[in-house]
CSV table of C-alpha atoms in Angstrom, one decimal:
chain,number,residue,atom,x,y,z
B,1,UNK,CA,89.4,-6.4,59.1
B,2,UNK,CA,85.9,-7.0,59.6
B,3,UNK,CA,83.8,-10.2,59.3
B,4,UNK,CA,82.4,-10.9,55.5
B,5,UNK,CA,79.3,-11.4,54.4
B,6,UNK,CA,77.8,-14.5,54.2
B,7,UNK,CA,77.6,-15.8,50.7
B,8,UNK,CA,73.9,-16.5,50.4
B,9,UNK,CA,73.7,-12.4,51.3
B,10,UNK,CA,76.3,-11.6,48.6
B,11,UNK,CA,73.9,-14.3,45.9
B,12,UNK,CA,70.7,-12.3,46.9
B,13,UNK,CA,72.8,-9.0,46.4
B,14,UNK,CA,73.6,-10.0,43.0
B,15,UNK,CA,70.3,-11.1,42.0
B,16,UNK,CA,69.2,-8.0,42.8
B,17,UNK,CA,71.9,-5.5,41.0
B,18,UNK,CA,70.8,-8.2,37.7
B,19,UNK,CA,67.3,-6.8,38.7
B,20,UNK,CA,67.9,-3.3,38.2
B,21,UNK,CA,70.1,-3.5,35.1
B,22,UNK,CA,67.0,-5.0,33.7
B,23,UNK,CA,69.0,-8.7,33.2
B,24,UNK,CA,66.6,-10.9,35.4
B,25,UNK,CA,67.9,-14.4,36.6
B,26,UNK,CA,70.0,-16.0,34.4
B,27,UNK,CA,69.1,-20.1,34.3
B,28,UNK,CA,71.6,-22.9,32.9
B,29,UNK,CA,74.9,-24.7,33.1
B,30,UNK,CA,76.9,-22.1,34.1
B,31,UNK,CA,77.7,-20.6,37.1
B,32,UNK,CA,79.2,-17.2,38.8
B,33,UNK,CA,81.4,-17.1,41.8
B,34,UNK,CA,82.7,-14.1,44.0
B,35,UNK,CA,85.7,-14.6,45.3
B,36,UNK,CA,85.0,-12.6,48.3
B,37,UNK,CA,84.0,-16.0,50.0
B,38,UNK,CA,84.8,-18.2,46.9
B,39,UNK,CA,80.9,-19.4,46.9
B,40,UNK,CA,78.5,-19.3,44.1
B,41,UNK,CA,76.4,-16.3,43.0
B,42,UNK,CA,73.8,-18.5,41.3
B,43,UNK,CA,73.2,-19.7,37.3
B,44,UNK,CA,75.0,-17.7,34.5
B,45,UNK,CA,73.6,-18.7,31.2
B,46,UNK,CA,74.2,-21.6,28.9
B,47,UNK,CA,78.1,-22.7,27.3
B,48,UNK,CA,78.3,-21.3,23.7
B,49,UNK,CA,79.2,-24.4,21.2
B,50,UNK,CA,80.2,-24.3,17.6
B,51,UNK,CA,76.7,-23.9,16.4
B,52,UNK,CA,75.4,-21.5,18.7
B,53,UNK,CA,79.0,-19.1,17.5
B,54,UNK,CA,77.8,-19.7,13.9
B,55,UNK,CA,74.1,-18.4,14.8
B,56,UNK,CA,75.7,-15.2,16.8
B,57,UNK,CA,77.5,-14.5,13.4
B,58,UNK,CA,74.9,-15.1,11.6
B,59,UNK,CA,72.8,-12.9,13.2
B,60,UNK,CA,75.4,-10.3,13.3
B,61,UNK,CA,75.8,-10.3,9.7
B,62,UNK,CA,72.2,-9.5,8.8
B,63,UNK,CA,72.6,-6.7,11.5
B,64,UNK,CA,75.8,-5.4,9.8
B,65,UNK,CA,73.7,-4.8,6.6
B,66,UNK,CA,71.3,-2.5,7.6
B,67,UNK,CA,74.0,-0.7,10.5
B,68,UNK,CA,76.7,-0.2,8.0
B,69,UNK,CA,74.3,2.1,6.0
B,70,UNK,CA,73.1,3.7,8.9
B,71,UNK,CA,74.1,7.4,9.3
B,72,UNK,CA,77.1,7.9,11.6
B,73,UNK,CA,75.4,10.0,13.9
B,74,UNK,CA,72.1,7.7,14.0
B,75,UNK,CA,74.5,4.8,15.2
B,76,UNK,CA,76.6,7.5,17.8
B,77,UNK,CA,72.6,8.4,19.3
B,78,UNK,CA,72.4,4.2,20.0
B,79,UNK,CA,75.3,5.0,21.9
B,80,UNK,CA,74.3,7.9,23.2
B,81,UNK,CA,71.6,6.1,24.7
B,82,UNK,CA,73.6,3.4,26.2
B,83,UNK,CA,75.9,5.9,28.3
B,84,UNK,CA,72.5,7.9,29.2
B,85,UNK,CA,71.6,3.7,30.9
B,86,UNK,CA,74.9,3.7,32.3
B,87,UNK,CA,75.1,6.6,34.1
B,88,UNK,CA,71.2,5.9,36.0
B,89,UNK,CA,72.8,2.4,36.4
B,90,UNK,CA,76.3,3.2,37.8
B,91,UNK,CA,76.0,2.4,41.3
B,92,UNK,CA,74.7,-1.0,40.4
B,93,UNK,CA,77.3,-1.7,37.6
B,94,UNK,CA,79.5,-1.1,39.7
B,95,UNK,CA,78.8,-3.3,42.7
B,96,UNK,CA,78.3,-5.7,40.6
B,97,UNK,CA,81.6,-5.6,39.2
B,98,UNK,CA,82.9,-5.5,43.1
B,99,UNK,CA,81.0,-8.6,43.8
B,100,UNK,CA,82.3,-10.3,41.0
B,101,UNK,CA,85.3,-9.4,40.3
B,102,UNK,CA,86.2,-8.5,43.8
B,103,UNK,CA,87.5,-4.7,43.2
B,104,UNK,CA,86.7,-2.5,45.9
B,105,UNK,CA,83.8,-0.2,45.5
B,106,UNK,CA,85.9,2.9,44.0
B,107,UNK,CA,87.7,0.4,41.3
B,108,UNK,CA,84.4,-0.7,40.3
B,109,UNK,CA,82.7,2.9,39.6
B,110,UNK,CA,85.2,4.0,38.2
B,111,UNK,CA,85.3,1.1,35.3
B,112,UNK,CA,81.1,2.0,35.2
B,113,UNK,CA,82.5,5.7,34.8
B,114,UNK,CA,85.3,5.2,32.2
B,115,UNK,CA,82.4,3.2,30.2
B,116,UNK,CA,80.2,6.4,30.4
B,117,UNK,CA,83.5,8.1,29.1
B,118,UNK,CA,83.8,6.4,26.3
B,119,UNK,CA,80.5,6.5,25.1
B,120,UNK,CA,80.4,10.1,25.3
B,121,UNK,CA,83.9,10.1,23.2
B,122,UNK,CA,81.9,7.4,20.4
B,123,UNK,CA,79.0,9.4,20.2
B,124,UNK,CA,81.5,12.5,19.2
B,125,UNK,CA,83.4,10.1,17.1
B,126,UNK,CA,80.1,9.2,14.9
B,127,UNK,CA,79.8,12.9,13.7
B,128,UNK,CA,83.8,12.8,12.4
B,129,UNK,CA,84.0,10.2,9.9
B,130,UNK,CA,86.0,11.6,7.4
B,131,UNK,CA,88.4,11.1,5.1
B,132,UNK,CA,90.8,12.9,3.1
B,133,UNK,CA,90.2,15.2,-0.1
B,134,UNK,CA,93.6,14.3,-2.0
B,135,UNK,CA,94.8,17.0,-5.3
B,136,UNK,CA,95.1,14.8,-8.7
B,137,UNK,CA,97.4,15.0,-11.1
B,138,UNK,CA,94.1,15.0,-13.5
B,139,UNK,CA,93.0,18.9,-14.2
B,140,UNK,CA,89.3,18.8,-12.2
B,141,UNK,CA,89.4,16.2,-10.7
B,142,UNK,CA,90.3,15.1,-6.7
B,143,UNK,CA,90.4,11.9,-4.8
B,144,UNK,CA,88.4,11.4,-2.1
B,145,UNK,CA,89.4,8.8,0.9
B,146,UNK,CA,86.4,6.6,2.4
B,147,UNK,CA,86.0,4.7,5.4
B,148,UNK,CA,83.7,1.7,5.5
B,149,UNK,CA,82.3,-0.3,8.2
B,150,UNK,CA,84.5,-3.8,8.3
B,151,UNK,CA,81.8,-6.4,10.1
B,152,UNK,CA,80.9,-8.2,12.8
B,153,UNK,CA,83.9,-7.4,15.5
B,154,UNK,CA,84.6,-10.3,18.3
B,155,UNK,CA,85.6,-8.6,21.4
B,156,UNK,CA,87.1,-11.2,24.2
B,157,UNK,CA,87.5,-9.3,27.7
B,158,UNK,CA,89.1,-10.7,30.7
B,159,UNK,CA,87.9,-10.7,34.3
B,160,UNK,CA,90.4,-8.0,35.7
B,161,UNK,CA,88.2,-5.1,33.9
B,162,UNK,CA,84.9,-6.8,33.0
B,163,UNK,CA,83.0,-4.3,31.6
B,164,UNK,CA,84.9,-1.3,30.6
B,165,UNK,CA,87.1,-3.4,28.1
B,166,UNK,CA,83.7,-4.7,26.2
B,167,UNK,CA,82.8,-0.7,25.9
B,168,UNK,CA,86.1,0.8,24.7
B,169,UNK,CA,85.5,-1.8,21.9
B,170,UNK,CA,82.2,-1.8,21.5
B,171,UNK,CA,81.1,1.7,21.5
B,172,UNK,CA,83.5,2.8,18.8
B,173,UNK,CA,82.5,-0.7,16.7
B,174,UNK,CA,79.2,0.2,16.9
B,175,UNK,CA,79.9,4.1,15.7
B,176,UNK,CA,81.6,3.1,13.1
B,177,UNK,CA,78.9,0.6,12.1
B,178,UNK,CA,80.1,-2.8,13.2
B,179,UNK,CA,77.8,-5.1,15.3
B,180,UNK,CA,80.0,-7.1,18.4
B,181,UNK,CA,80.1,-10.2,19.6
B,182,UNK,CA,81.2,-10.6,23.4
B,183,UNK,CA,83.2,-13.4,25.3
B,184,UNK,CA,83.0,-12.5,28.1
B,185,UNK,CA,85.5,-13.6,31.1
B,186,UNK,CA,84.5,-17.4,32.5
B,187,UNK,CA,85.3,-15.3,35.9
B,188,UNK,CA,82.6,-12.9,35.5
B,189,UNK,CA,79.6,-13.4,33.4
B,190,UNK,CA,77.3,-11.8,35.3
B,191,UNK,CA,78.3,-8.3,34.8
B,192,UNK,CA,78.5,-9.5,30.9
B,193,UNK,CA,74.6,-10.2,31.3
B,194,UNK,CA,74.1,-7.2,33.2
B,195,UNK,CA,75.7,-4.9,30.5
B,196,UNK,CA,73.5,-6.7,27.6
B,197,UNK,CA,70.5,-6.2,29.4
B,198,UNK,CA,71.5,-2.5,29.2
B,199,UNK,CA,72.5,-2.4,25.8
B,200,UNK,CA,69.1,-4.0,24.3
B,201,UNK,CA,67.1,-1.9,26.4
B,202,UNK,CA,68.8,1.3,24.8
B,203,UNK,CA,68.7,-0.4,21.2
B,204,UNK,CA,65.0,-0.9,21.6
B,205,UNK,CA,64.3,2.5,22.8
B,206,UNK,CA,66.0,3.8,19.2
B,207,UNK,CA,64.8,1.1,17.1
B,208,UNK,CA,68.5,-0.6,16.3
B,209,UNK,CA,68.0,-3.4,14.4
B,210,UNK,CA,68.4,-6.5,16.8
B,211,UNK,CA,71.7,-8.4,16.7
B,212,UNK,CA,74.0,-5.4,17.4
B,213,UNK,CA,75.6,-7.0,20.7
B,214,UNK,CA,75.4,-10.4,21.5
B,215,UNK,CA,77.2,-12.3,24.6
B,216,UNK,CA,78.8,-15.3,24.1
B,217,UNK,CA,79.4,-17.1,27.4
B,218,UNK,CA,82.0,-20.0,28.0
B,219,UNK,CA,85.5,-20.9,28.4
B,220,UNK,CA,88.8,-20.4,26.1
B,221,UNK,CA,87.1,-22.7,23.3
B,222,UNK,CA,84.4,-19.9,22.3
B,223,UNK,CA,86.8,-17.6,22.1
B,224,UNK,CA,89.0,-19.9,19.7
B,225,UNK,CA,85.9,-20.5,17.7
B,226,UNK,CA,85.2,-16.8,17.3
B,227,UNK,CA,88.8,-16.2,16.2
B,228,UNK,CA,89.0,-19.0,13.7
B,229,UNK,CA,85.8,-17.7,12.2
B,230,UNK,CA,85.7,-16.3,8.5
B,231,UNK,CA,82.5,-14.2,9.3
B,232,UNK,CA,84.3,-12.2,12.0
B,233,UNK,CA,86.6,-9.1,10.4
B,234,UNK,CA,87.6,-7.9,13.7
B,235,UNK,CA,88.9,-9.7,17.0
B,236,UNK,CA,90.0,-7.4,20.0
B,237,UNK,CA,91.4,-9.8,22.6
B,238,UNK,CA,92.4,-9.3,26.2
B,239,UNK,CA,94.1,-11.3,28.4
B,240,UNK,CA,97.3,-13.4,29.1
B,241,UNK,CA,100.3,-13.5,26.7
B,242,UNK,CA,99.7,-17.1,26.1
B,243,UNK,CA,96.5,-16.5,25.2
B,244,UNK,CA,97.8,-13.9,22.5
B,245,UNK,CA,100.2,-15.9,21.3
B,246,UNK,CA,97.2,-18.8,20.5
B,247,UNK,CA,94.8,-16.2,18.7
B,248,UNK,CA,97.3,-14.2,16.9
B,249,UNK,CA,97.9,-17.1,14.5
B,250,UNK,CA,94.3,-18.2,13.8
B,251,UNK,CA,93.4,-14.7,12.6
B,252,UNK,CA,96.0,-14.1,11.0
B,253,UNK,CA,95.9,-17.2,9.0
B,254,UNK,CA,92.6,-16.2,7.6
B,255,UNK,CA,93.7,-12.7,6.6
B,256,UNK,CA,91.6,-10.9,9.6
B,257,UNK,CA,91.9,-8.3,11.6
B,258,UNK,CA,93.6,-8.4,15.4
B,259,UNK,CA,94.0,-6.2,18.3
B,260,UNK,CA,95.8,-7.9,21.3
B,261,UNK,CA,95.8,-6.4,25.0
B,262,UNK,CA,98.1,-8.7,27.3
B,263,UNK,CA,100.3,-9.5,29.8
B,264,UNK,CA,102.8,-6.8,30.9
B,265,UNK,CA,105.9,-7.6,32.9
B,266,UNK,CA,106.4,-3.8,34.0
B,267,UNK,CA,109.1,-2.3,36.2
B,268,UNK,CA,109.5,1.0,38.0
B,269,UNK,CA,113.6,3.1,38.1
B,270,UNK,CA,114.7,4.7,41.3
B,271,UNK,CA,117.5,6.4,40.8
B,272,UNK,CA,119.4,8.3,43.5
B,273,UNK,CA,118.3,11.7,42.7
B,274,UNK,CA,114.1,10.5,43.5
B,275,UNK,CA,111.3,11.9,45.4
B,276,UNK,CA,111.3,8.8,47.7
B,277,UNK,CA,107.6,10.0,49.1
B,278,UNK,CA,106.5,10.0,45.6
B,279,UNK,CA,108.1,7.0,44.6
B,280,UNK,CA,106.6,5.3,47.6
B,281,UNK,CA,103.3,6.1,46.8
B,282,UNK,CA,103.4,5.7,43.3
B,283,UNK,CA,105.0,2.3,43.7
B,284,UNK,CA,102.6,1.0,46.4
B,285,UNK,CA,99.5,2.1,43.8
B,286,UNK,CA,100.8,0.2,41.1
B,287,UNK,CA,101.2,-2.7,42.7
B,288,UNK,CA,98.3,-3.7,44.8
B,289,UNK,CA,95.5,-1.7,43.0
B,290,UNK,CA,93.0,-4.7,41.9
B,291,UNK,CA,95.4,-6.2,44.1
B,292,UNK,CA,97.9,-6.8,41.5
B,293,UNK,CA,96.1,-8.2,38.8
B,294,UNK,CA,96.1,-5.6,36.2
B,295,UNK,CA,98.1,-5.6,32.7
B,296,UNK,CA,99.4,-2.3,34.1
B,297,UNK,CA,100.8,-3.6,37.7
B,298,UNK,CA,104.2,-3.0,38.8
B,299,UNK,CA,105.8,-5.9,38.8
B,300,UNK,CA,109.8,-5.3,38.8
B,301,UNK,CA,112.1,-2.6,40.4
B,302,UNK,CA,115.0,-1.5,40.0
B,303,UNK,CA,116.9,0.7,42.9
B,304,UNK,CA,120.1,2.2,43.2
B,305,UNK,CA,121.8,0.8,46.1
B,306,UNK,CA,122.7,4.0,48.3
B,307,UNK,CA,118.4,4.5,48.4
B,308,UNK,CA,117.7,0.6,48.6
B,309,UNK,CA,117.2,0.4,52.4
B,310,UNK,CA,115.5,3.9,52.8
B,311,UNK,CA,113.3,2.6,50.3
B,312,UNK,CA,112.8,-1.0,51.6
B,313,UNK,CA,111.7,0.3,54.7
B,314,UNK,CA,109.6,2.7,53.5
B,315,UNK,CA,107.6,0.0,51.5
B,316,UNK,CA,107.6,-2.0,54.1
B,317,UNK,CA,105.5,0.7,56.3
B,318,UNK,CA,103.4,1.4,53.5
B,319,UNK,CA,102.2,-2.2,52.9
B,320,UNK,CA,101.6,-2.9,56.4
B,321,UNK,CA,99.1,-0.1,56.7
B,322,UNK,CA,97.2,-0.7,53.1
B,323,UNK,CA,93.5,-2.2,54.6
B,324,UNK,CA,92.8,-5.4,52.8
B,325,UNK,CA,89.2,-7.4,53.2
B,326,UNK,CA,85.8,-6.9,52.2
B,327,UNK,CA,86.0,-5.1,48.9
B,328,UNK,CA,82.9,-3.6,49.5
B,329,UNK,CA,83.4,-2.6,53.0
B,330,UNK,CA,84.2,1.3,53.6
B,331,UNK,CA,88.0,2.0,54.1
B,332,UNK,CA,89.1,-1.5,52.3
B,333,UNK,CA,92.3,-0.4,49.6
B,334,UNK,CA,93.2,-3.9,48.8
B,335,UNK,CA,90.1,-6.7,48.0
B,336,UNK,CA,90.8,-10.6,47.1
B,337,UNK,CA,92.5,-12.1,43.9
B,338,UNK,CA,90.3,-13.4,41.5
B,339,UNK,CA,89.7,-17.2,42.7
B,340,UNK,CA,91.9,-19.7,44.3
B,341,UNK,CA,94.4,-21.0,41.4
B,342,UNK,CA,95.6,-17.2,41.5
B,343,UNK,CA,96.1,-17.2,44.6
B,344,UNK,CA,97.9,-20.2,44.1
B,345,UNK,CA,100.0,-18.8,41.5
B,346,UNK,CA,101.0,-15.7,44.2
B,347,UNK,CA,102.1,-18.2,46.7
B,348,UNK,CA,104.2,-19.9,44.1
B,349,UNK,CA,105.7,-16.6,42.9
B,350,UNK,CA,106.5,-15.7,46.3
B,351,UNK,CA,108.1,-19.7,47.0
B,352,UNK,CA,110.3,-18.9,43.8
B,353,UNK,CA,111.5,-15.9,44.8
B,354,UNK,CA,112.6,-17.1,48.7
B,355,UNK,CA,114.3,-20.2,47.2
B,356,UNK,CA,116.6,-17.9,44.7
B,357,UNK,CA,118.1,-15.8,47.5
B,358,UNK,CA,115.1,-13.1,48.4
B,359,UNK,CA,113.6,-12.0,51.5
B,360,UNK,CA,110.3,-11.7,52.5
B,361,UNK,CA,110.0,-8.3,53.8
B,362,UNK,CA,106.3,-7.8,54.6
B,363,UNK,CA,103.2,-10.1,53.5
């Protein structure tokens, strides 16, 4: 493995990939880490309180009343434009996202590139809605099915995919003419501030009306505020089940709308008759990509006994050979968890597991 950078390198790095999204340096309270060397990247912007929530929605709600009368296809060229930003901005999206999110360099263009994707899919989007013509039992007449814009839409996103969750949600919001509010991850605000600089820069160059996007930065208590707030229709939240379980009721309570993303506890079937080659490599890729931290990560498997060993050892080989270090170093498959309480939580999974009969294999 070789030696990291030093962490004032990686903070002058990241100054400069804020540069050329067009984000400058951020000032305030906040701060960003990497958890490449666990030390600071510099100021990220000030803690959202109650009142500065209720401005954001404010502000979003004068937005929504011009953009919900918007033509669909004016709102998919905003869009449009943001992708067209994206793409001349990918390679320092997405070393951003490696530097603060610690996913090697592939994992991180390839979120920028799934953002690009779905932009192009929005803008297609804004040109298709439609509803239904419906027969009536009245002679000349038919019904006719309409779908309207529902309001300001809070989209909460989680460090593990910093960017591309904002833009699944906020490019087909924003087609569908609903301004978003973003809470961003605590772990990564950066690339948050990045992405906004992006997104005004592409709403000025098609005169959108100002308020469309809007970054919220703080902890778990923005995001609370956000969901227990009347002038929100939509909240899109990802990130733990506990988390879920805490916003579903708040929402719900005030007759909003919810989309939840969490916690998976997912498990993988060998049976006798596999491809153990494939099930090696397909196992080995589920697991450590983003070094375990996705939604989507293996987490559970379940062998028949008369391929357990063959398969034991054949994981065994594999993990000894993945290259972990420097996420932004050439060759590096695996990079560093998030920050040190997940580590943490990794050594106590592993503690649990020896005390209740396991073995350590490799690791």
């Amino acid at each position: 493995m070789s030696a990291l950078p030093s962490n004032d390198a990686l903070a002058d790095r990241a100054a400069t990939l804020l540069k050329d999204c067009g984000a400058g340096t951020p000032a305030g309270e906040l701060g960003a880490r990497t958890p490449i060397t666990g030390g600071s990247l510099g100021a990220a912007g000030d803690a959202a309180d109650q009142a500065a929530v209720d401005r954001a929605v404010g502000i979003a709600t004068e937005a929504f009343a011009i953009w919900r009368t918007t033509p669909g296809p004016v709102r998919g060229n905003l869009v449009r434009h943001v992708g067209e930003l994206l793409r001349d901005h990918k390679e320092a999206l997405g070393e951003l996202v490696s530097l603060e999110a610690g996913k090697i360099r592939s994992e991180g263009l390839g979120e920028v590139q799934e953002m690009i994707d779905i932009c192009d899919f929005a803008v297609g989007i804004s040109r298709q809605l439609h509803g239904l013509t419906i027969a009536s039992e009245r002679p000349g007449h038919r019904l006719m099915e309409t779908w309207h814009p529902m309001g300001p839409c809070a989209v909460i996103t989680a460090f593990n995919f910093p960017v591309a969750v904002w833009s699944w949600n906020a490019a087909l919001a924003l087609v569908c003419g609903n301004p978003v509010l973003w809470k961003a991850s605590d772990k990564t605000p950066l690339t948050a501030l990045a992405c906004d600089a992006l997104f005004q820069q592409a709403a000025a160059d098609v005169d959108a009306p100002a308020g469309l996007n809007q970054v919220l930065q703080g902890g778990a208590e923005v995001g609370a505020a956000l969901a227990a707030h009347d002038g929100i229709a939509v909240v899109s939240a990802t990130g733990s089940t506990r988390m879920g379980r805490a916003v579903a009721p708040v929402v719900a309570g005030r007759f909003g709308r919810l989309i939840l993303e969490l916690g998976g506890n997912n498990a993988a079937i060998v049976a006798p008759s596999a491809d153990l080659d494939l099930a090696t490599r397909g196992i080995a890729f589920s697991a450590v990509g983003t070094a375990g931290q996705r939604c989507t990560s293996l987490r559970r498997l379940i062998v028949h006994s008369s391929v357990r060993d063959e398969l034991v050892d054949r994981l065994q080989r594999a993990y000894s050979s993945v290259p972990i270090g420097d996420p932004l170093a050439d060759g590096t498959l695996v990079g560093p968890v998030i920050d040190a309480p997940a580590f943490d939580r990794l050594r106590e999974a592993i503690d649990r597991a020896t005390a209740d009969g396991g073995e350590l294999v490799v690791g």
